[in-house]
Coordinates of C-alpha atoms in Angstrom, one line a residue:
X1 CA -6.3 -33.5 0.9
X2 CA -3.8 -30.6 1.4
X3 CA -5.2 -30.0 4.9
X4 CA -4.3 -33.6 5.9
X5 CA -0.7 -33.5 4.7
X6 CA 2.4 -33.2 6.8
X7 CA 4.6 -30.2 5.9
X8 CA 8.2 -29.4 6.7
X9 CA 10.6 -26.7 5.6
X10 CA 13.0 -27.8 2.9
X11 CA 16.2 -26.5 4.3
X12 CA 18.2 -28.0 1.5
X13 CA 16.8 -25.4 -0.9
X14 CA 18.1 -21.9 -1.3
X15 CA 16.1 -18.9 0.1
X16 CA 15.0 -17.8 -3.4
X17 CA 14.0 -21.4 -4.3
X18 CA 11.8 -21.7 -1.2
X19 CA 10.3 -18.2 -1.8
X20 CA 9.5 -19.0 -5.5
X21 CA 8.0 -22.4 -4.8
X22 CA 6.0 -21.3 -1.7
X23 CA 7.8 -23.7 0.6
X24 CA 9.8 -21.1 2.5
X25 CA 7.9 -21.6 5.7
X26 CA 8.1 -17.9 6.5
X27 CA 6.3 -17.5 9.9
X28 CA 4.3 -14.4 9.1
X29 CA 1.1 -15.4 11.1
X30 CA 3.0 -16.8 14.0
X31 CA 4.8 -13.5 14.4
X32 CA 1.8 -11.4 13.9
X33 CA 2.2 -9.4 17.2
X34 CA 5.5 -8.0 15.8
X35 CA 3.8 -7.1 12.5
X36 CA 1.0 -5.4 14.4
X37 CA 3.6 -3.2 16.2
X38 CA 5.3 -2.4 12.8
X39 CA 2.0 -1.4 11.2
X40 CA 1.0 0.6 14.3
X41 CA 4.2 2.6 14.2
X42 CA 3.9 3.3 10.5
X43 CA 0.3 4.3 10.9
X44 CA 1.0 6.4 13.9
X45 CA 3.7 8.4 12.1
X46 CA 1.5 9.0 9.1
X47 CA -1.5 10.1 11.2
X48 CA 0.8 12.4 13.2
X49 CA 2.1 14.0 10.0
X50 CA -1.4 14.6 8.7
X51 CA -2.4 16.2 12.0
X52 CA 0.7 18.3 12.5
X53 CA 1.9 19.1 9.0
X54 CA -1.3 18.7 7.0
X55 CA -1.4 18.7 3.2
X56 CA -0.3 21.1 0.6
X57 CA -3.4 21.4 -1.6
X58 CA -2.8 22.4 -5.2
X59 CA -4.4 25.5 -6.8
X60 CA -7.1 23.3 -8.3
X61 CA -8.5 22.7 -4.9
X62 CA -7.8 26.0 -3.1
X63 CA -8.0 28.5 -5.9
X64 CA -5.7 31.4 -6.4
X65 CA -3.1 32.6 -8.9
X66 CA -0.1 30.7 -10.2
X67 CA 2.9 32.3 -11.9
X68 CA 5.3 30.1 -13.9
X69 CA 8.8 31.3 -14.6
X70 CA 11.3 29.4 -16.8
X71 CA 14.4 28.5 -14.8
X72 CA 16.7 27.5 -17.7
X73 CA 19.2 30.1 -16.5
X74 CA 21.3 29.4 -13.4
X75 CA 20.6 33.0 -12.2
X76 CA 16.9 32.2 -11.8
X77 CA 16.5 30.7 -8.3
X78 CA 13.7 30.1 -5.9
X79 CA 15.1 32.6 -3.4
X80 CA 15.4 35.4 -5.9
X81 CA 11.9 34.8 -7.3
X82 CA 10.4 34.8 -3.8
X83 CA 12.3 38.0 -3.0
X84 CA 11.1 39.8 -6.2
X85 CA 7.5 38.7 -5.5
X86 CA 7.6 40.0 -1.9
X87 CA 9.1 43.3 -3.0
X88 CA 6.4 43.8 -5.7
X89 CA 3.4 43.1 -3.4
X90 CA 4.7 43.6 0.1
X91 CA 3.6 40.0 1.1
X92 CA 5.3 36.7 0.6
X93 CA 3.8 34.1 -1.7
X94 CA 2.1 31.0 -0.3
X95 CA 4.3 28.5 -2.2
X96 CA 7.4 28.7 -4.4
X97 CA 8.7 25.4 -5.9
X98 CA 10.5 24.0 -8.9
X99 CA 9.0 21.7 -11.4
X100 CA 10.6 19.7 -14.2
X101 CA 14.3 19.7 -15.1
X102 CA 16.6 20.7 -17.9
X103 CA 15.1 22.9 -20.6
X104 CA 11.6 22.3 -19.1
X105 CA 12.5 23.4 -15.6
X106 CA 10.2 26.1 -14.2
X107 CA 9.7 27.9 -10.9
X108 CA 6.0 28.0 -9.9
X109 CA 4.8 30.7 -7.5
X110 CA 1.4 30.2 -6.0
X111 CA -0.5 32.8 -4.0
X112 CA -4.0 34.0 -3.3
X113 CA -6.1 35.4 -6.1
X114 CA -4.4 38.4 -7.7
X115 CA -6.2 41.0 -9.8
X116 CA -4.8 42.1 -13.2
X117 CA -2.8 45.0 -11.7
X118 CA -1.2 42.9 -9.0
X119 CA -0.3 40.1 -11.5
X120 CA 1.4 42.7 -13.8
X121 CA 3.4 44.0 -10.9
X122 CA 4.7 40.5 -10.1
X123 CA 5.5 39.7 -13.7
X124 CA 7.3 43.1 -14.2
X125 CA 9.3 42.7 -11.0
X126 CA 10.4 39.1 -12.0
X127 CA 11.4 40.2 -15.5
X128 CA 13.3 43.2 -14.1
X129 CA 15.2 40.9 -11.7
X130 CA 16.3 38.5 -14.3
X131 CA 16.5 40.6 -17.5
X132 CA 17.9 40.1 -20.1
X133 CA 17.9 36.3 -19.6
X134 CA 14.2 36.4 -19.0
X135 CA 11.6 38.2 -21.2
X136 CA 8.1 39.1 -20.3
X137 CA 6.6 36.7 -22.8
X138 CA 8.4 33.8 -21.0
X139 CA 6.4 34.4 -17.8
X140 CA 2.8 33.1 -17.6
X141 CA 0.1 33.3 -15.0
X142 CA -3.1 31.5 -14.5
X143 CA -6.1 31.9 -12.2
X144 CA -8.4 29.4 -10.6
X145 CA -11.4 30.7 -8.7
X146 CA -12.2 29.5 -5.2
X147 CA -15.6 28.3 -6.5
X148 CA -13.9 26.0 -9.0
X149 CA -11.6 24.7 -6.3
X150 CA -14.6 23.9 -4.0
X151 CA -16.3 22.1 -6.9
X152 CA -13.2 20.0 -7.5
X153 CA -13.0 19.1 -3.8
X154 CA -16.6 18.1 -3.7
X155 CA -16.2 15.8 -6.8
X156 CA -13.1 14.3 -5.3
X157 CA -14.9 13.4 -2.1
X158 CA -17.9 12.0 -4.0
X159 CA -15.6 9.8 -6.1
X160 CA -13.7 8.5 -3.0
X161 CA -17.0 7.8 -1.1
X162 CA -18.5 6.0 -4.1
X163 CA -15.4 3.8 -4.5
X164 CA -15.4 2.9 -0.8
X165 CA -19.1 2.0 -0.8
X166 CA -18.7 -0.2 -3.9
X167 CA -15.7 -1.9 -2.4
X168 CA -17.4 -2.4 0.9
X169 CA -20.5 -4.0 -0.7
X170 CA -18.3 -6.3 -2.8
X171 CA -16.2 -7.4 0.2
X172 CA -19.3 -8.0 2.3
X173 CA -20.8 -10.3 -0.4
X174 CA -17.5 -12.0 -1.4
X175 CA -16.1 -12.9 2.0
X176 CA -17.3 -13.9 5.4
X177 CA -17.5 -11.5 8.4
X178 CA -13.9 -11.9 9.6
X179 CA -12.4 -11.6 6.1
X180 CA -14.5 -8.6 5.3
X181 CA -13.3 -6.8 8.5
X182 CA -9.7 -7.7 7.8
X183 CA -10.0 -6.4 4.2
X184 CA -11.6 -3.1 5.2
X185 CA -9.0 -2.6 8.0
X186 CA -6.2 -3.2 5.4
X187 CA -7.9 -0.8 3.0
X188 CA -8.0 1.9 5.7
X189 CA -4.3 1.3 6.5
X190 CA -3.4 1.7 2.8
X191 CA -5.3 5.0 2.5
X192 CA -3.9 6.4 5.7
X193 CA -0.3 5.5 5.0
X194 CA -0.4 6.6 1.4
X195 CA -1.9 10.0 2.5
X196 CA 0.6 10.2 5.3
X197 CA 3.6 9.7 3.0
X198 CA 2.2 12.5 0.8
X199 CA 2.0 14.7 3.9
X200 CA 5.6 13.9 4.9
X201 CA 7.0 14.5 1.5
X202 CA 5.0 17.7 1.1
X203 CA 3.9 17.3 -2.5
X204 CA 0.9 19.2 -3.7
X205 CA -2.4 17.4 -3.7
X206 CA -3.8 17.7 -7.2
X207 CA -6.6 16.0 -9.2
X208 CA -3.9 13.6 -10.4
X209 CA -3.2 12.6 -6.8
X210 CA -6.9 11.6 -6.4
X211 CA -6.8 9.6 -9.6
X212 CA -3.7 7.8 -8.4
X213 CA -5.2 7.1 -5.0
X214 CA -8.3 5.5 -6.5
X215 CA -6.0 3.4 -8.7
X216 CA -3.8 2.1 -5.9
X217 CA -6.8 1.3 -3.7
X218 CA -8.0 -1.0 -6.4
X219 CA -4.6 -2.7 -6.5
X220 CA -4.6 -3.1 -2.7
X221 CA -8.0 -4.8 -2.8
X222 CA -6.9 -7.1 -5.6
X223 CA -3.8 -8.3 -3.8
X224 CA -5.8 -8.9 -0.6
X225 CA -8.4 -10.9 -2.5
X226 CA -5.7 -13.1 -4.1
X227 CA -4.3 -14.0 -0.7
X228 CA -7.7 -14.5 0.9
X229 CA -8.7 -16.8 -2.0
X230 CA -5.8 -19.0 -1.2
X231 CA -6.6 -18.9 2.6
X232 CA -10.2 -20.0 1.8
X233 CA -8.8 -22.9 -0.3
X234 CA -6.4 -24.1 2.3
X235 CA -8.9 -23.8 5.2
X236 CA -11.9 -25.2 3.5
X237 CA -11.5 -28.6 5.2
X238 CA -9.4 -27.6 8.2
X239 CA -11.9 -29.0 10.7
X240 CA -11.7 -32.5 9.1
X241 CA -8.1 -32.9 10.2
X242 CA -6.2 -32.6 13.5
X243 CA -2.8 -32.1 11.9
X244 CA -2.8 -28.4 11.1
X245 CA -4.4 -25.4 12.8
X246 CA -6.3 -22.6 11.0
X247 CA -3.4 -20.2 11.6
X248 CA -0.9 -22.6 10.0
X249 CA -3.1 -23.2 6.9
X250 CA -3.4 -19.4 6.6
X251 CA 0.3 -19.0 6.9
X252 CA 0.8 -21.6 4.2
X253 CA -1.5 -19.5 2.0
X254 CA 0.7 -16.4 2.6
X255 CA 3.8 -18.4 1.6
X256 CA 2.1 -19.8 -1.5
X257 CA 1.0 -16.3 -2.8
X258 CA 4.0 -14.3 -1.6
X259 CA 6.0 -14.7 -4.8
X260 CA 3.0 -13.7 -6.8
X261 CA 2.6 -10.6 -4.7
X262 CA 6.2 -9.7 -5.2
X263 CA 6.1 -10.3 -9.0
X264 CA 2.9 -8.2 -9.3
X265 CA 4.5 -5.4 -7.3
X266 CA 7.7 -5.4 -9.3
X267 CA 5.8 -5.5 -12.7
X268 CA 3.5 -2.7 -11.5
X269 CA 6.3 -0.5 -10.0
X270 CA 8.7 -0.7 -13.0
X271 CA 6.5 1.4 -15.4
X272 CA 5.9 3.9 -12.6
X273 CA 9.6 4.3 -11.9
X274 CA 10.2 4.7 -15.6
X275 CA 7.5 7.4 -15.6
X276 CA 9.3 9.2 -12.8
X277 CA 12.7 9.0 -14.4
X278 CA 11.8 9.7 -18.0
X279 CA 8.8 12.0 -17.8
X280 CA 9.6 13.9 -14.6
X281 CA 13.4 14.0 -14.4
X282 CA 14.4 13.8 -18.1
X283 CA 11.5 15.5 -19.9
X284 CA 10.6 17.8 -17.0
X285 CA 6.8 17.1 -17.0
X286 CA 6.4 18.1 -13.3
X287 CA 2.7 17.5 -13.3
X288 CA 3.2 13.7 -13.5
X289 CA 5.2 13.5 -10.3
X290 CA 2.0 13.6 -8.2
X291 CA 0.5 10.6 -10.1
X292 CA 3.7 8.7 -10.1
X293 CA 4.6 9.1 -6.4
X294 CA 1.2 8.2 -5.0
X295 CA 1.0 5.1 -7.3
X296 CA 4.5 3.9 -6.3
X297 CA 3.8 4.4 -2.6
X298 CA 0.4 2.8 -2.8
X299 CA 1.6 -0.3 -4.6
X300 CA 4.4 -1.0 -2.1
X301 CA 2.1 -0.3 0.9
X302 CA -0.7 -2.4 -0.6
X303 CA 1.6 -5.4 -1.0
X304 CA 3.0 -5.0 2.5
X305 CA -0.5 -4.8 4.1
X306 CA -2.0 -7.8 2.2
X307 CA 0.8 -10.0 3.4
X308 CA 1.8 -8.7 6.9
X309 CA -1.5 -7.2 8.1
X310 CA -4.6 -8.7 6.3
X311 CA -3.9 -12.4 6.9
X312 CA -2.5 -12.1 10.5
X313 CA -5.5 -9.9 11.4
X314 CA -7.9 -12.5 9.8
X315 CA -6.3 -15.2 11.9
X316 CA -6.7 -13.2 15.1
X317 CA -10.4 -12.6 14.3
X318 CA -10.9 -16.3 13.4
X319 CA -9.4 -17.6 16.6
X320 CA -12.1 -15.8 18.5
X321 CA -14.5 -18.2 16.9
X322 CA -15.2 -21.0 19.4
X323 CA -15.0 -23.7 16.7
X324 CA -11.6 -22.5 15.5
X325 CA -10.3 -22.1 19.0
X326 CA -11.4 -25.6 19.9
X327 CA -9.8 -27.0 16.8
X328 CA -6.5 -25.3 17.6
X329 CA -6.5 -26.8 21.1
X330 CA -7.2 -30.2 19.6
X331 CA -4.3 -30.0 17.2
X332 CA -1.9 -28.8 19.8
X333 CA -3.1 -31.5 22.2
X334 CA -2.5 -34.1 19.5
X335 CA 1.1 -32.9 18.9
X336 CA 1.8 -32.8 22.6
X337 CA 0.7 -36.4 22.9
X338 CA 2.9 -37.5 20.0
X339 CA 5.8 -35.6 21.4
X340 CA 5.3 -37.5 24.7
X341 CA 5.2 -40.8 23.0
X342 CA 1.5 -41.5 23.7
X343 CA -0.6 -43.4 21.3
X344 CA -2.8 -41.2 19.1
X345 CA -5.8 -42.2 17.0
X346 CA -5.2 -41.5 13.4
X347 CA -8.9 -41.3 12.6
X348 CA -10.4 -42.0 9.1
X349 CA -7.2 -41.0 7.4
X350 CA -5.1 -43.8 8.9
X351 CA -4.5 -45.5 5.6
X352 CA -3.0 -42.3 4.2
X353 CA -1.2 -40.9 7.3
X354 CA -0.1 -43.4 9.8
X355 CA 0.7 -41.6 13.1
X356 CA 3.4 -44.1 14.0
X357 CA 5.4 -43.2 10.9
X358 CA 5.5 -39.4 11.8
X359 CA 8.6 -38.4 13.8
X360 CA 7.7 -36.4 16.9
X361 CA 9.7 -33.3 15.8
X362 CA 7.9 -33.1 12.4
X363 CA 4.5 -33.5 13.9
X364 CA 5.2 -30.8 16.5
X365 CA 5.9 -28.1 13.8
X366 CA 4.5 -28.9 10.3
X367 CA 5.5 -26.0 8.1
X368 CA 6.6 -25.6 4.6
X369 CA 7.0 -28.5 2.2
X370 CA 4.6 -31.3 1.6
X371 CA 6.1 -34.6 2.7
X372 CA 6.5 -37.3 0.0
X373 CA 5.7 -40.9 0.8
X374 CA 8.5 -43.3 0.3

């Protein structure tokens, strides 16, 4: 039984070898207080940004008029476009930003809804400012009503609520109470941090952003389920042995799945990075940057939380269980007795694990590699 084996870190192997084989003995769970501080700081910064800076909602949500101006000429700049707009209407636009690059680079001006006369004034003023490099046919404008924006917002919230309800039901059925609480807390962390990064960067929140958010939430749940499956496997018979605590078995599960989490993250992130470089930077498809950014941030945060938050939080909750707490005291008492040279009963596993053959130092801290019998 894995739960009855002695483990020790294989210091003769390289760091990458220990990471790949799951025998690195990285003390994630033992240092969970430090990881709680790190996650609290990250979460605090993101929540503060959302409260203070808020979000820049796209025209699809708020409604209004958007004017797109080609910026292929070096004379077409954000400052000059904003100045021409202000002189034409007497008020500054809500948002002026660039999108795309190269021949597909444009400057997008967003403002409250403009009637036909006001839109013509803006277009004429911009054309007059940059003529002859810019022709009237090159400038385009589009309108989105506030009613449409409200409908999009409502559908977005419905989609998010439905997703969270389905995930909550699945987690409640799939895991026990402590695992379910840890999974949902991790999911909340992923949502808050991903949204907070979007607030810090200042990108527009568009329908593509919502699609990306739902996608990365699924990834986060998947990674947490993988780690918790291994925790369940390692702790299934933890009470039948006094050699390892629940926390140590959970930490072993993190080590055994860490390389898989890293591989999954890298494989998932590479296409997104390619999307950002090729589609956004080289081809100038600015609308894809919303989808690419939120997916990249979500994948990285999801991997971090499944390793450094989900399992440590699970152990903290489990150790409040009287049975787990009593078992932990029993294991620590056994190690203290071995370290003091006192005789310890080896129980029904004596034939397989003779206590007298276990050095005191190894018994006191069993982490990492399964010991081979000689």
